């Protein structure tokens, strides 16, 4: 069980190979890629910034929640930081389970929660030279102060 | 008065112009400290948009600042 923030390219084959198998009849993988368009604006690159130690702790908590909610064997997630180009792999989630239903649901849970809770920030750079920090509109940080 | 170590991320880091700094403050809580720093530096994000981390973990509601604390101010996140 691990959530990792990586400043180097994600190696999906290595992450998948490390997942618990044997008893697993299903492996569901989600890959988030850098896309050329955001709300109608042409994107040329993304920059990710993270508060890495807290991001990894919060990410590990999300994976622990997924293990409680769903019948899965293993789960892992990796998220990039730094500048990424179109088509680059920004985030990877992999889940193994005895059956596909729980693997799909747990994978969905992990990516949805990660997008809204893990302290990672995304700056989009547009074709016209401008850029903006993106604000996720769902989930939100765990309750607390401020 | 106490000295605390403040770290900024993303839009706050850009608006402040530095990623971290030492701050001498009378603020008792992370909320109060953010208000003080927002006034001083003109941060665009309202208090209710910003989360604080205290010594590496999300700050609990009502957390009290102590000398030497490490505080991070976190804008709304957007991973994935």
Tab-separated table of C-alpha atoms in Angstrom:
chain	number	residue	atom	x	y	z
A	1	UNK	CA	0.000	0.000	0.000
A	2	UNK	CA	1.618	3.219	-1.028
A	3	UNK	CA	1.039	6.624	-2.502
A	4	UNK	CA	4.117	8.269	-3.961
A	5	UNK	CA	4.932	11.740	-5.228
A	6	UNK	CA	7.530	11.487	-8.009
A	7	UNK	CA	9.562	14.214	-9.666
A	8	UNK	CA	10.747	11.738	-12.343
A	9	UNK	CA	8.570	9.982	-14.925
A	10	UNK	CA	6.201	7.327	-13.559
A	11	UNK	CA	7.069	3.737	-14.548
A	12	UNK	CA	3.645	2.091	-14.880
A	13	UNK	CA	5.040	-1.373	-15.635
A	14	UNK	CA	7.114	-1.400	-12.454
A	15	UNK	CA	4.193	-0.162	-10.333
A	16	UNK	CA	1.879	-2.790	-11.769
A	17	UNK	CA	4.450	-5.556	-11.310
A	18	UNK	CA	4.700	-4.667	-7.604
A	19	UNK	CA	0.971	-5.149	-6.936
A	20	UNK	CA	-0.105	-8.240	-4.985
A	21	UNK	CA	-1.177	-10.972	-7.394
A	22	UNK	CA	-1.795	-14.702	-7.402
A	23	UNK	CA	-5.081	-14.467	-5.517
A	24	UNK	CA	-6.155	-11.581	-7.785
A	25	UNK	CA	-8.564	-12.175	-10.630
A	26	UNK	CA	-8.696	-8.510	-11.603
A	27	UNK	CA	-6.314	-5.607	-12.002
A	28	UNK	CA	-7.757	-2.177	-12.765
A	29	UNK	CA	-5.388	0.629	-13.710
A	30	UNK	CA	-6.213	4.285	-14.199
A	31	UNK	CA	-3.783	6.612	-15.954
A	32	UNK	CA	-4.320	10.366	-15.940
A	33	UNK	CA	-2.706	11.991	-18.979
A	34	UNK	CA	-2.011	15.612	-19.837
A	35	UNK	CA	-4.713	16.712	-22.265
A	36	UNK	CA	-4.593	19.453	-24.915
A	37	UNK	CA	-7.752	21.236	-23.788
A	38	UNK	CA	-9.149	22.542	-20.508
A	39	UNK	CA	-12.626	24.050	-20.423
A	40	UNK	CA	-12.263	25.103	-24.030
A	41	UNK	CA	-8.770	26.569	-23.726
A	42	UNK	CA	-5.834	25.011	-25.620
A	43	UNK	CA	-3.268	23.722	-23.094
A	44	UNK	CA	0.421	23.364	-23.963
A	45	UNK	CA	1.823	22.079	-20.650
A	46	UNK	CA	1.098	21.517	-16.984
A	47	UNK	CA	3.101	22.146	-13.881
A	48	UNK	CA	2.454	20.161	-10.730
A	49	UNK	CA	3.608	21.193	-7.287
A	50	UNK	CA	3.155	19.084	-4.134
A	51	UNK	CA	3.637	19.230	-0.402
A	52	UNK	CA	5.215	15.810	-0.774
A	53	UNK	CA	5.368	14.409	2.785
A	54	UNK	CA	1.778	15.392	3.580
A	55	UNK	CA	0.594	14.369	0.096
A	56	UNK	CA	2.016	10.882	0.612
A	57	UNK	CA	0.495	10.570	4.080
A	58	UNK	CA	-2.936	11.729	2.893
A	59	UNK	CA	-2.656	9.477	-0.157
A	60	UNK	CA	-1.833	6.499	2.063
A	61	UNK	CA	-4.923	7.313	4.148
A	62	UNK	CA	-7.054	7.272	0.975
A	63	UNK	CA	-5.652	3.868	0.015
A	64	UNK	CA	-6.337	2.572	3.537
A	65	UNK	CA	-9.941	3.813	3.218
A	66	UNK	CA	-10.284	2.027	-0.126
A	67	UNK	CA	-9.102	-1.212	1.488
A	68	UNK	CA	-11.764	-0.861	4.174
A	69	UNK	CA	-14.585	0.034	1.795
A	70	UNK	CA	-13.872	-2.495	-0.929
A	71	UNK	CA	-12.716	-6.081	-1.081
A	72	UNK	CA	-9.337	-5.551	-2.718
A	73	UNK	CA	-5.934	-7.187	-2.416
A	74	UNK	CA	-3.625	-4.285	-3.137
A	75	UNK	CA	-3.573	-0.690	-4.333
A	76	UNK	CA	-0.940	1.871	-5.235
A	77	UNK	CA	-0.869	5.386	-6.627
A	78	UNK	CA	1.837	7.661	-8.005
A	79	UNK	CA	1.543	11.355	-8.846
A	80	UNK	CA	4.036	13.468	-10.766
A	81	UNK	CA	5.420	16.872	-9.920
A	82	UNK	CA	7.239	19.242	-12.261
A	83	UNK	CA	6.520	20.283	-15.834
A	84	UNK	CA	4.590	17.831	-18.013
A	85	UNK	CA	3.854	17.927	-21.738
A	86	UNK	CA	0.782	16.816	-23.655
A	87	UNK	CA	0.311	13.052	-23.409
A	88	UNK	CA	2.548	12.662	-20.359
A	89	UNK	CA	1.438	10.437	-17.515
A	90	UNK	CA	0.465	12.657	-14.566
A	91	UNK	CA	-1.093	10.148	-12.200
A	92	UNK	CA	-1.283	6.350	-12.014
A	93	UNK	CA	-3.596	4.225	-9.861
A	94	UNK	CA	-3.530	0.426	-9.783
A	95	UNK	CA	-5.778	-1.930	-7.811
A	96	UNK	CA	-5.880	-5.725	-7.636
A	97	UNK	CA	-8.834	-7.719	-6.301
A	98	UNK	CA	-10.353	-11.160	-6.513
A	99	UNK	CA	-13.145	-9.753	-8.681
A	100	UNK	CA	-13.426	-6.822	-11.080
A	101	UNK	CA	-16.296	-4.971	-9.381
A	102	UNK	CA	-14.367	-4.013	-6.273
A	103	UNK	CA	-11.227	-3.317	-8.304
A	104	UNK	CA	-13.097	-0.807	-10.511
A	105	UNK	CA	-14.830	0.874	-7.579
A	106	UNK	CA	-11.697	1.120	-5.449
A	107	UNK	CA	-9.704	2.556	-8.356
A	108	UNK	CA	-12.404	5.166	-8.927
A	109	UNK	CA	-12.511	5.992	-5.216
A	110	UNK	CA	-8.761	6.486	-4.992
A	111	UNK	CA	-8.451	8.807	-7.995
A	112	UNK	CA	-11.540	10.844	-7.061
A	113	UNK	CA	-10.401	11.337	-3.481
A	114	UNK	CA	-6.801	12.017	-4.500
A	115	UNK	CA	-7.843	14.795	-6.876
A	116	UNK	CA	-9.658	16.664	-4.136
A	117	UNK	CA	-7.716	15.898	-0.951
A	118	UNK	CA	-4.045	15.367	-1.642
A	119	UNK	CA	-2.004	18.580	-1.465
A	120	UNK	CA	-0.984	18.741	-5.123
A	121	UNK	CA	-1.485	21.846	-7.252
A	122	UNK	CA	-1.736	22.140	-11.022
A	123	UNK	CA	-0.862	25.108	-13.151
A	124	UNK	CA	-2.098	25.056	-16.728
A	125	UNK	CA	-0.126	26.882	-19.397
A	126	UNK	CA	-2.110	27.898	-22.463
A	127	UNK	CA	-1.269	28.390	-26.120
A	128	UNK	CA	-1.708	32.175	-25.758
A	129	UNK	CA	1.112	32.322	-23.168
A	130	UNK	CA	-1.105	32.804	-20.128
A	131	UNK	CA	-1.419	30.348	-17.245
A	132	UNK	CA	-3.569	29.691	-14.213
A	133	UNK	CA	-3.696	27.571	-11.051
A	134	UNK	CA	-6.576	25.121	-11.204
A	135	UNK	CA	-9.018	24.748	-8.354
A	136	UNK	CA	-10.655	21.362	-7.893
A	137	UNK	CA	-14.367	21.799	-7.315
A	138	UNK	CA	-15.154	18.488	-5.586
A	139	UNK	CA	-14.299	16.589	-2.409
A	140	UNK	CA	-12.102	19.130	-0.606
A	141	UNK	CA	-9.595	18.783	2.197
A	142	UNK	CA	-10.547	16.906	5.337
A	143	UNK	CA	-12.451	19.138	7.721
A	144	UNK	CA	-10.363	21.320	9.965
A	145	UNK	CA	-8.899	24.730	10.336
A	146	UNK	CA	-8.583	27.227	8.769
B	1	UNK	CA	5.332	37.229	20.368
B	2	UNK	CA	6.578	34.040	18.791
B	3	UNK	CA	8.627	33.129	15.754
B	4	UNK	CA	7.167	30.532	13.417
B	5	UNK	CA	8.293	29.119	10.098
B	6	UNK	CA	5.806	29.620	7.265
B	7	UNK	CA	5.770	27.777	3.934
B	8	UNK	CA	3.589	28.747	0.971
B	9	UNK	CA	2.433	26.637	-1.944
B	10	UNK	CA	1.223	27.308	-5.488
B	11	UNK	CA	-0.597	30.637	-5.915
B	12	UNK	CA	0.290	31.757	-2.385
B	13	UNK	CA	3.986	31.091	-3.032
B	14	UNK	CA	3.818	33.129	-6.218
B	15	UNK	CA	1.942	36.002	-4.598
B	16	UNK	CA	4.346	36.080	-1.648
B	17	UNK	CA	7.392	35.843	-3.946
B	18	UNK	CA	9.218	33.390	-1.665
B	19	UNK	CA	8.449	29.759	-0.765
B	20	UNK	CA	9.086	30.177	2.952
B	21	UNK	CA	9.930	32.678	5.640
B	22	UNK	CA	10.245	33.208	9.368
B	23	UNK	CA	7.446	35.287	10.832
B	24	UNK	CA	7.302	37.053	14.188
B	25	UNK	CA	3.666	37.122	15.216
B	26	UNK	CA	1.155	37.523	18.014
B	27	UNK	CA	-1.324	35.286	16.164
B	28	UNK	CA	-2.651	32.474	18.340
B	29	UNK	CA	-4.002	30.220	15.588
B	30	UNK	CA	-3.206	29.345	11.958
B	31	UNK	CA	-6.391	31.210	10.934
B	32	UNK	CA	-5.290	34.387	12.683
B	33	UNK	CA	-1.825	34.095	11.200
B	34	UNK	CA	-3.250	33.723	7.693
B	35	UNK	CA	-5.419	36.818	8.210
B	36	UNK	CA	-2.362	38.770	9.324
B	37	UNK	CA	-0.256	37.586	6.385
B	38	UNK	CA	-3.089	38.115	3.916
B	39	UNK	CA	-3.362	41.751	4.988
B	40	UNK	CA	0.396	42.205	4.823
B	41	UNK	CA	0.934	40.560	1.425
B	42	UNK	CA	-2.424	40.979	-0.297
B	43	UNK	CA	-3.123	37.292	-0.885
B	44	UNK	CA	-6.119	36.834	-3.180
B	45	UNK	CA	-7.460	33.712	-1.453
B	46	UNK	CA	-10.032	34.231	1.280
B	47	UNK	CA	-9.434	32.521	4.602
B	48	UNK	CA	-12.085	29.855	3.993
B	49	UNK	CA	-10.300	28.711	0.813
B	50	UNK	CA	-6.985	28.051	2.525
B	51	UNK	CA	-6.064	25.063	4.686
B	52	UNK	CA	-3.205	25.113	7.144
B	53	UNK	CA	-0.792	22.333	7.960
B	54	UNK	CA	0.930	22.446	11.332
B	55	UNK	CA	4.219	20.585	11.773
B	56	UNK	CA	3.585	18.439	8.705
B	57	UNK	CA	-0.044	17.426	9.313
B	58	UNK	CA	-3.376	19.109	8.538
B	59	UNK	CA	-3.999	21.543	11.391
B	60	UNK	CA	-6.759	20.480	13.781
B	61	UNK	CA	-9.582	22.972	14.340
B	62	UNK	CA	-8.585	25.349	17.115
B	63	UNK	CA	-4.889	24.440	16.955
B	64	UNK	CA	-2.739	26.892	18.911
B	65	UNK	CA	0.551	28.192	17.530
B	66	UNK	CA	3.730	27.709	19.545
B	67	UNK	CA	7.240	29.097	19.221
B	68	UNK	CA	9.096	27.328	16.409
B	69	UNK	CA	6.040	25.777	14.771
B	70	UNK	CA	6.182	24.917	11.060
B	71	UNK	CA	3.082	26.179	9.303
B	72	UNK	CA	2.159	25.616	5.664
B	73	UNK	CA	-0.675	27.417	3.915
B	74	UNK	CA	-2.366	25.294	1.250
B	75	UNK	CA	-4.566	26.727	-1.544
B	76	UNK	CA	-7.386	24.581	-2.926
B	77	UNK	CA	-5.796	21.468	-4.430
B	78	UNK	CA	-6.045	20.100	-7.963
B	79	UNK	CA	-4.272	16.816	-8.529
B	80	UNK	CA	-4.766	14.345	-11.341
